[in-house]
Structures are given as structure tokens and as C-alpha cells.
Amino acid sequence: MVLVDQWCVRNGKVRTEADTDTVDRYLIALADGMGGHNSGEVASSDVLHNLQFFFSDMPLGLDISEFNETIYEWLSSINNIIESKGVCDDRYTRMGTTLVVFAYYGREFYWMNCGDSRIYRFHEGRLIQLSTDHSLNTLVGDTEHSNVITNCIGGGCKHSFIDIVQCSADVLSGDSFLLCSDGLTDMLSEAQIAELISAGKSADELCEEAERAGGFDNVSAVIVTIK
């Protein structure tokens, strides 16, 4: 099985492949620095780099329960790092970020989410949101409180949590997975996104379409296609 992924990286774009028959782990992650807080771009960069090294050093052989426990240990650690940076330097006070992840580890697939960045599965022409937004909108059931999130990494959040779902049964040849920030979904409907993916558009082209629709926020996207 091969993962083919396309993503935008700080105003750039990358395309690569990974063969899961020859690697024991593979990580794709997207972090969206919180716009209303100081130095969100620093928080997102710190979280992604820290997770990259942590994930590469995780021992093999962890079962699902141990995997979850290990990720929560990382979450506690990175929260402390982000908060400590704010204590030491006023420029970073209350900075924070969301995080959404698609991961391959020990021949199993997982997705993870903290905040309101999303992961979708594109299956047989349908776009299905897998993650649940950790937002005030979700709690109250309306769209009055757009962009108010209730969970994140850093940002003064005292009880951060992360949804972790083992999703191997849903990873099928021909499917795609979309990881994106709210800058994409605020501008494009799920029907529009599904149409674009059906037409073979890249993550970069999805971001461009959101910008053309009047994008007022950072737009980040990753498309992972399963061969």
C-alpha cells in the first residue's frame, strides 16, 4: 500500500510517496496557529517539529492502549513547553495551535485531532468529516460563535485533550483523506471540496480556490491518497 500526499508548506507545496510495506511509521500533521493569540505561527511550528521527533522515537510494539497513553504523555509535555515559552517571553504569552494528524504506526492507521482543524475521508465520491470540532459551535449547536475553540495546544487551555481513533478498517485503496484548517472550510462548502477532489485537484488548488472565495484566514490543506 502506498500513501501519496500533497500539501502546502508555508506558502509552498510538496508532493511525496511512502510505501507502507517498507516503513514502520509515517506521520502527516497540520497545525493552525490561533489567530487571536500571540505568535500562533511559533506555536504551530514548535508543535509540528516536536511531534516529528517524538513520533520517530516512539518504540515499536505498542498496542492501541499504549499508543494512546504515549500520545497523551506527549500532549502534556508539549503543552508545558508552549506555556513555559510564554512565561519566559511576553511575546509568546497564551500562544496556541490546533493539530490534526494522520499517522501510520506498526501496520495500523490512526487519526488524531485537537481543536477545530479537520480530517475528512473521501470515499466513493462522498466527503465525510471524521473529526469533531472542539469549538463553541459544536457545544451550542449553531454558528453564532464562529472560530471560538474550546480545546487547543497552549493558548492557556488548562485541560487539553486529543481525540485518537484507530482507523485501519477505513483506509481503502482509492480513498483520500483531507486534513485542513478552518481557513479552507470557512470559505468552501463540503460539496465544493468534494467536487474539487473528484476532479483531481491538489491541496494547493483547494487553497487557491478558498482564497478566490474571499479567504480571510490562513488556509492549509493536505490530501493523502491511498493506492
Coordinates of C-alpha atoms in Angstrom, one line a residue:
M1 CA 0.0 0.0 0.0
V2 CA 1.3 3.4 -0.9
L3 CA 0.4 6.8 0.6
V4 CA 0.6 9.6 -1.9
D5 CA 0.3 13.0 -0.2
Q6 CA 0.2 16.6 -1.4
W7 CA 0.3 19.6 0.9
C8 CA 1.1 23.2 1.2
V9 CA 4.1 24.1 3.5
R10 CA 4.3 27.8 4.5
N11 CA 3.3 29.2 1.1
G12 CA 4.9 26.3 -0.7
K13 CA 3.8 22.9 -1.9
V14 CA 5.2 19.4 -1.6
R15 CA 4.3 16.0 -3.1
T16 CA 5.8 12.7 -2.0
E17 CA 5.1 9.0 -1.6
A18 CA 5.6 6.4 1.1
D19 CA 5.3 2.7 0.8
T20 CA 3.9 1.2 3.9
D21 CA 5.5 -2.2 3.1
T22 CA 8.9 -0.7 3.7
V23 CA 8.3 1.8 6.6
D24 CA 7.1 1.1 10.1
R25 CA 5.7 4.6 10.7
Y26 CA 4.7 7.6 8.8
L27 CA 3.3 10.9 10.1
I28 CA 1.3 13.6 8.3
A29 CA 0.3 16.6 10.5
L30 CA -1.2 20.0 10.2
A31 CA -1.2 22.7 12.8
D32 CA -3.0 26.1 12.6
G33 CA -1.7 28.8 14.9
M34 CA -4.5 30.5 16.8
G35 CA -5.2 33.9 15.1
G36 CA -6.3 35.8 18.2
H37 CA -3.3 34.8 20.2
N38 CA 0.3 36.0 20.2
S39 CA 2.8 34.1 17.9
G40 CA 0.4 31.4 16.8
E41 CA 2.9 30.7 14.0
V42 CA 5.5 29.9 16.6
A43 CA 3.3 27.6 18.5
S44 CA 2.3 25.6 15.3
S45 CA 5.9 25.3 14.2
D46 CA 7.1 24.2 17.7
V47 CA 4.3 21.6 17.9
L48 CA 4.9 20.1 14.5
H49 CA 8.7 19.8 15.0
N50 CA 8.4 18.4 18.5
L51 CA 5.8 15.8 17.3
Q52 CA 8.0 14.8 14.4
F53 CA 10.9 13.9 16.6
F54 CA 8.7 12.3 19.3
F55 CA 6.9 10.1 16.8
S56 CA 10.1 9.0 15.1
D57 CA 11.5 7.9 18.5
M58 CA 8.4 6.0 19.7
P59 CA 9.2 2.3 20.4
L60 CA 7.6 -0.2 18.1
G61 CA 5.2 -2.8 19.5
L62 CA 2.8 -0.5 21.4
D63 CA -0.8 -1.8 21.4
I64 CA -3.7 0.7 20.9
S65 CA -4.0 1.5 24.6
E66 CA -0.3 2.1 24.9
F67 CA -0.2 4.1 21.8
N68 CA -3.0 6.4 23.2
E69 CA -1.2 6.7 26.5
T70 CA 2.1 7.7 24.8
I71 CA 0.4 10.3 22.7
Y72 CA -1.2 11.8 25.8
E73 CA 2.2 11.9 27.5
W74 CA 3.5 13.9 24.5
L75 CA 0.4 16.2 24.7
S76 CA 1.2 17.0 28.3
S77 CA 4.8 17.6 27.6
I78 CA 4.3 19.9 24.6
N79 CA 1.6 21.9 26.5
N80 CA 4.2 22.5 29.2
I81 CA 6.8 23.6 26.6
I82 CA 4.4 26.0 24.9
E83 CA 3.2 27.5 28.2
S84 CA 6.7 27.8 29.5
K85 CA 7.7 29.8 26.5
G86 CA 5.0 32.3 27.3
V87 CA 6.2 32.6 30.9
C88 CA 9.7 33.3 29.8
D89 CA 8.9 35.8 27.0
D90 CA 5.8 38.1 26.9
R91 CA 5.7 37.8 23.1
Y92 CA 4.6 34.2 23.4
T93 CA 2.0 34.6 26.2
R94 CA -1.0 32.5 25.5
M95 CA 0.1 31.4 22.1
G96 CA -1.6 28.3 20.9
T97 CA -2.4 26.0 18.0
T98 CA -4.7 23.3 16.7
L99 CA -3.4 20.0 15.5
V100 CA -4.8 17.3 13.2
V101 CA -2.8 14.1 12.3
F102 CA -3.0 11.1 10.0
A103 CA -0.5 8.5 11.2
Y104 CA 0.8 5.0 10.2
Y105 CA 2.4 3.1 13.1
G106 CA 3.0 -0.6 13.5
R107 CA 0.8 -1.5 10.5
E108 CA -2.1 0.4 11.9
F109 CA -3.6 3.8 10.8
Y110 CA -4.7 6.5 13.2
W111 CA -6.1 9.9 13.0
M112 CA -5.9 12.5 15.8
N113 CA -7.4 15.9 16.4
C114 CA -7.1 18.8 18.9
G115 CA -9.0 21.9 18.1
D116 CA -11.1 22.8 15.0
S117 CA -8.8 21.8 12.2
R118 CA -10.4 18.8 10.5
I119 CA -9.8 15.4 8.9
Y120 CA -12.2 14.1 6.2
R121 CA -12.4 10.8 4.4
F122 CA -13.2 11.0 0.6
H123 CA -14.9 7.6 -0.2
E124 CA -16.8 6.8 -3.4
G125 CA -17.4 10.4 -4.2
R126 CA -18.5 11.4 -0.7
L127 CA -16.7 13.7 1.7
I128 CA -17.2 12.5 5.3
Q129 CA -15.9 14.5 8.3
L130 CA -14.2 12.1 10.7
S131 CA -13.1 14.6 13.4
T132 CA -15.4 16.6 15.7
D133 CA -14.6 20.3 16.0
H134 CA -13.6 21.2 19.5
S135 CA -15.5 24.5 19.3
L136 CA -18.2 26.5 20.9
N137 CA -20.3 26.0 17.7
T138 CA -20.2 22.2 18.4
L139 CA -21.3 22.7 22.0
V140 CA -24.2 25.0 21.4
G141 CA -25.3 23.7 18.0
D142 CA -25.2 26.8 15.9
T143 CA -22.7 29.0 14.0
E144 CA -23.0 32.2 16.2
H145 CA -19.6 31.7 17.7
S146 CA -17.5 31.1 14.6
N147 CA -13.8 30.4 15.3
V148 CA -14.2 30.2 19.1
I149 CA -12.5 26.9 20.0
T150 CA -12.7 25.1 23.3
N151 CA -9.6 22.9 23.1
C152 CA -6.1 23.5 21.7
I153 CA -2.4 23.1 22.5
G154 CA -1.2 26.0 24.5
G155 CA -3.4 29.1 24.4
G156 CA -4.0 29.0 28.1
C157 CA -6.0 25.8 27.8
K158 CA -5.8 24.1 31.2
H159 CA -7.2 20.7 30.2
S160 CA -6.1 20.0 26.6
F161 CA -7.2 16.7 25.1
I162 CA -6.8 14.9 21.8
D163 CA -9.1 12.6 20.0
I164 CA -7.3 9.4 18.9
V165 CA -9.0 7.0 16.6
Q166 CA -7.6 3.8 15.1
C167 CA -9.0 3.8 11.6
S168 CA -7.2 1.0 9.7
A169 CA -10.5 -0.5 8.5
D170 CA -11.4 2.7 6.8
V171 CA -8.1 3.0 4.8
L172 CA -9.0 1.5 1.4
S173 CA -7.4 1.7 -2.0
G174 CA -8.8 4.6 -3.9
D175 CA -9.8 6.7 -0.9
S176 CA -8.3 10.0 0.0
F177 CA -8.0 11.8 3.4
L178 CA -8.1 15.6 3.7
L179 CA -6.5 17.4 6.6
C180 CA -7.3 21.1 6.6
S181 CA -7.5 24.3 8.7
D182 CA -10.8 26.2 9.2
G183 CA -9.4 28.7 6.6
L184 CA -10.5 26.2 4.0
T185 CA -13.8 25.0 5.3
D186 CA -14.9 28.6 6.2
M187 CA -14.7 29.5 2.5
L188 CA -15.7 26.3 0.7
S189 CA -18.6 24.0 1.4
E190 CA -18.1 20.3 1.8
A191 CA -19.9 19.8 -1.6
Q192 CA -17.5 22.2 -3.3
I193 CA -14.5 20.5 -1.7
A194 CA -15.8 17.0 -2.8
E195 CA -16.3 18.3 -6.3
L196 CA -12.7 19.6 -6.4
I197 CA -11.2 16.4 -5.1
S198 CA -13.3 14.4 -7.5
A199 CA -11.8 16.5 -10.3
G200 CA -8.3 15.5 -9.1
K201 CA -7.4 19.0 -7.7
S202 CA -4.4 19.1 -5.5
A203 CA -4.2 20.5 -1.9
D204 CA -2.6 23.7 -3.4
E205 CA -5.5 24.1 -5.8
L206 CA -8.0 23.7 -2.9
C207 CA -6.2 26.5 -1.0
E208 CA -6.2 28.7 -4.1
E209 CA -10.0 28.2 -4.5
A210 CA -10.6 29.2 -0.9
E211 CA -8.5 32.3 -1.4
R212 CA -10.5 33.2 -4.5
A213 CA -13.7 32.7 -2.5
G214 CA -12.5 35.6 -0.2
G215 CA -10.2 33.7 2.2
F216 CA -9.6 35.9 5.2
D217 CA -7.6 33.4 7.3
N218 CA -4.6 31.2 6.8
V219 CA -5.5 28.3 4.5
S220 CA -3.7 25.0 5.0
A221 CA -4.5 21.6 3.4
V222 CA -3.1 18.1 2.9
I223 CA -4.5 15.4 0.6
V224 CA -3.5 11.8 1.3
T225 CA -4.4 9.3 -1.4
I226 CA -4.3 5.6 -0.8
K227 CA -3.1 3.4 -3.7

